Amino acid sequence: MNALFKALNDSTRREILELLKEKDLTAGEIADKFSISKPSISHHLDLLRQAGLVVSVKEGQFVFYSLNTTVMDEVLKWIMQFKK
């Protein structure tokens, strides 16, 4: 759970999640949307992957990233337990 909240704490990572909400993208396509270095984007993607928010699939020379909505469902379920 800590890794999840750490991943969500950064605006760049939240923007990446917004992009992936629309469709699966390669690391290069994601990097093209930002004005930061590709290694920095790779770091953000790795943190999102470690938190379980995204999954990556290698197809040939490309790595495609997609949202893992299962984790978000679990977080929402956890949060909802506090609602009366």
PDB file of C-alpha atoms in Angstrom:
ATOM      1  CA  MET A   1       0.000   0.000   0.000  1.00  0.00           C
ATOM      2  CA  ASN A   2       2.901   2.382   0.733  1.00  0.00           C
ATOM      3  CA  ALA A   3       4.339   1.876  -2.765  1.00  0.00           C
ATOM      4  CA  LEU A   4       0.918   2.680  -4.207  1.00  0.00           C
ATOM      5  CA  PHE A   5       0.573   5.968  -2.364  1.00  0.00           C
ATOM      6  CA  LYS A   6       4.193   6.874  -3.135  1.00  0.00           C
ATOM      7  CA  ALA A   7       3.499   6.287  -6.833  1.00  0.00           C
ATOM      8  CA  LEU A   8       0.343   8.405  -6.751  1.00  0.00           C
ATOM      9  CA  ASN A   9       2.111  11.227  -4.903  1.00  0.00           C
ATOM     10  CA  ASP A  10       3.882  12.469  -8.038  1.00  0.00           C
ATOM     11  CA  SER A  11       2.131  14.600 -10.665  1.00  0.00           C
ATOM     12  CA  THR A  12       4.127  13.116 -13.564  1.00  0.00           C
ATOM     13  CA  ARG A  13       3.087   9.604 -12.569  1.00  0.00           C
ATOM     14  CA  ARG A  14      -0.537  10.708 -12.261  1.00  0.00           C
ATOM     15  CA  GLU A  15      -0.306  12.219 -15.766  1.00  0.00           C
ATOM     16  CA  ILE A  16       1.091   8.931 -17.072  1.00  0.00           C
ATOM     17  CA  LEU A  17      -1.901   7.114 -15.578  1.00  0.00           C
ATOM     18  CA  GLU A  18      -4.216   9.609 -17.290  1.00  0.00           C
ATOM     19  CA  LEU A  19      -2.536   8.878 -20.636  1.00  0.00           C
ATOM     20  CA  LEU A  20      -2.857   5.135 -20.125  1.00  0.00           C
ATOM     21  CA  LYS A  21      -6.538   5.555 -19.305  1.00  0.00           C
ATOM     22  CA  GLU A  22      -7.077   6.310 -23.002  1.00  0.00           C
ATOM     23  CA  LYS A  23      -5.005   3.450 -24.472  1.00  0.00           C
ATOM     24  CA  ASP A  24      -1.916   1.289 -24.016  1.00  0.00           C
ATOM     25  CA  LEU A  25       1.300   3.088 -24.938  1.00  0.00           C
ATOM     26  CA  THR A  26       4.959   2.287 -25.401  1.00  0.00           C
ATOM     27  CA  ALA A  27       7.555   3.862 -23.154  1.00  0.00           C
ATOM     28  CA  GLY A  28       8.668   6.014 -26.078  1.00  0.00           C
ATOM     29  CA  GLU A  29       5.127   7.248 -26.763  1.00  0.00           C
ATOM     30  CA  ILE A  30       4.762   8.162 -23.101  1.00  0.00           C
ATOM     31  CA  ALA A  31       8.140   9.927 -23.049  1.00  0.00           C
ATOM     32  CA  ASP A  32       7.154  11.978 -26.118  1.00  0.00           C
ATOM     33  CA  LYS A  33       4.336  13.563 -24.082  1.00  0.00           C
ATOM     34  CA  PHE A  34       6.740  15.024 -21.507  1.00  0.00           C
ATOM     35  CA  SER A  35       9.651  17.424 -21.559  1.00  0.00           C
ATOM     36  CA  ILE A  36      11.809  15.309 -19.248  1.00  0.00           C
ATOM     37  CA  SER A  37      14.447  12.714 -20.086  1.00  0.00           C
ATOM     38  CA  LYS A  38      13.586   9.187 -21.171  1.00  0.00           C
ATOM     39  CA  PRO A  39      15.501   7.709 -18.220  1.00  0.00           C
ATOM     40  CA  SER A  40      13.307   9.807 -15.888  1.00  0.00           C
ATOM     41  CA  ILE A  41      10.169   8.487 -17.587  1.00  0.00           C
ATOM     42  CA  SER A  42      11.531   4.953 -17.256  1.00  0.00           C
ATOM     43  CA  HIS A  43      12.012   5.545 -13.531  1.00  0.00           C
ATOM     44  CA  HIS A  44       8.421   6.792 -13.178  1.00  0.00           C
ATOM     45  CA  LEU A  45       7.127   3.786 -15.134  1.00  0.00           C
ATOM     46  CA  ASP A  46       9.133   1.433 -12.938  1.00  0.00           C
ATOM     47  CA  LEU A  47       7.640   2.940  -9.765  1.00  0.00           C
ATOM     48  CA  LEU A  48       4.135   2.639 -11.233  1.00  0.00           C
ATOM     49  CA  ARG A  49       4.854  -0.982 -12.155  1.00  0.00           C
ATOM     50  CA  GLN A  50       6.236  -1.772  -8.685  1.00  0.00           C
ATOM     51  CA  ALA A  51       3.071  -0.293  -7.153  1.00  0.00           C
ATOM     52  CA  GLY A  52       0.991  -2.526  -9.402  1.00  0.00           C
ATOM     53  CA  LEU A  53      -0.697   0.410 -11.117  1.00  0.00           C
ATOM     54  CA  VAL A  54       0.592  -0.500 -14.568  1.00  0.00           C
ATOM     55  CA  VAL A  55       1.627  -3.695 -16.297  1.00  0.00           C
ATOM     56  CA  SER A  56       4.199  -3.956 -19.043  1.00  0.00           C
ATOM     57  CA  VAL A  57       4.343  -6.373 -21.951  1.00  0.00           C
ATOM     58  CA  LYS A  58       7.318  -6.652 -24.279  1.00  0.00           C
ATOM     59  CA  GLU A  59       6.399  -7.038 -27.943  1.00  0.00           C
ATOM     60  CA  GLY A  60       9.471  -7.250 -30.121  1.00  0.00           C
ATOM     61  CA  GLN A  61      11.662  -4.270 -29.344  1.00  0.00           C
ATOM     62  CA  PHE A  62       8.842  -2.295 -27.705  1.00  0.00           C
ATOM     63  CA  VAL A  63       7.470  -2.403 -24.165  1.00  0.00           C
ATOM     64  CA  PHE A  64       3.769  -1.550 -23.950  1.00  0.00           C
ATOM     65  CA  TYR A  65       2.297  -0.208 -20.724  1.00  0.00           C
ATOM     66  CA  SER A  66      -1.327  -0.484 -19.651  1.00  0.00           C
ATOM     67  CA  LEU A  67      -3.346   0.301 -16.533  1.00  0.00           C
ATOM     68  CA  ASN A  68      -3.911  -2.380 -13.942  1.00  0.00           C
ATOM     69  CA  THR A  69      -7.353  -1.442 -12.676  1.00  0.00           C
ATOM     70  CA  THR A  70      -7.434  -4.368 -10.229  1.00  0.00           C
ATOM     71  CA  VAL A  71      -5.171  -2.468  -7.827  1.00  0.00           C
ATOM     72  CA  MET A  72      -7.362   0.617  -7.985  1.00  0.00           C
ATOM     73  CA  ASP A  73     -10.433  -1.518  -7.274  1.00  0.00           C
ATOM     74  CA  GLU A  74      -8.710  -2.915  -4.177  1.00  0.00           C
ATOM     75  CA  VAL A  75      -7.754   0.572  -2.962  1.00  0.00           C
ATOM     76  CA  LEU A  76     -11.282   1.880  -3.449  1.00  0.00           C
ATOM     77  CA  LYS A  77     -12.656  -1.111  -1.564  1.00  0.00           C
ATOM     78  CA  TRP A  78     -10.222  -0.406   1.281  1.00  0.00           C
ATOM     79  CA  ILE A  79     -11.159   3.295   1.382  1.00  0.00           C
ATOM     80  CA  MET A  80     -14.887   2.560   1.269  1.00  0.00           C
ATOM     81  CA  GLN A  81     -14.667   0.531   4.478  1.00  0.00           C
ATOM     82  CA  PHE A  82     -14.192   3.819   6.340  1.00  0.00           C
ATOM     83  CA  LYS A  83     -17.421   5.290   4.990  1.00  0.00           C
ATOM     84  CA  LYS A  84     -20.345   4.972   7.355  1.00  0.00           C
TER      85      LYS A  84
END
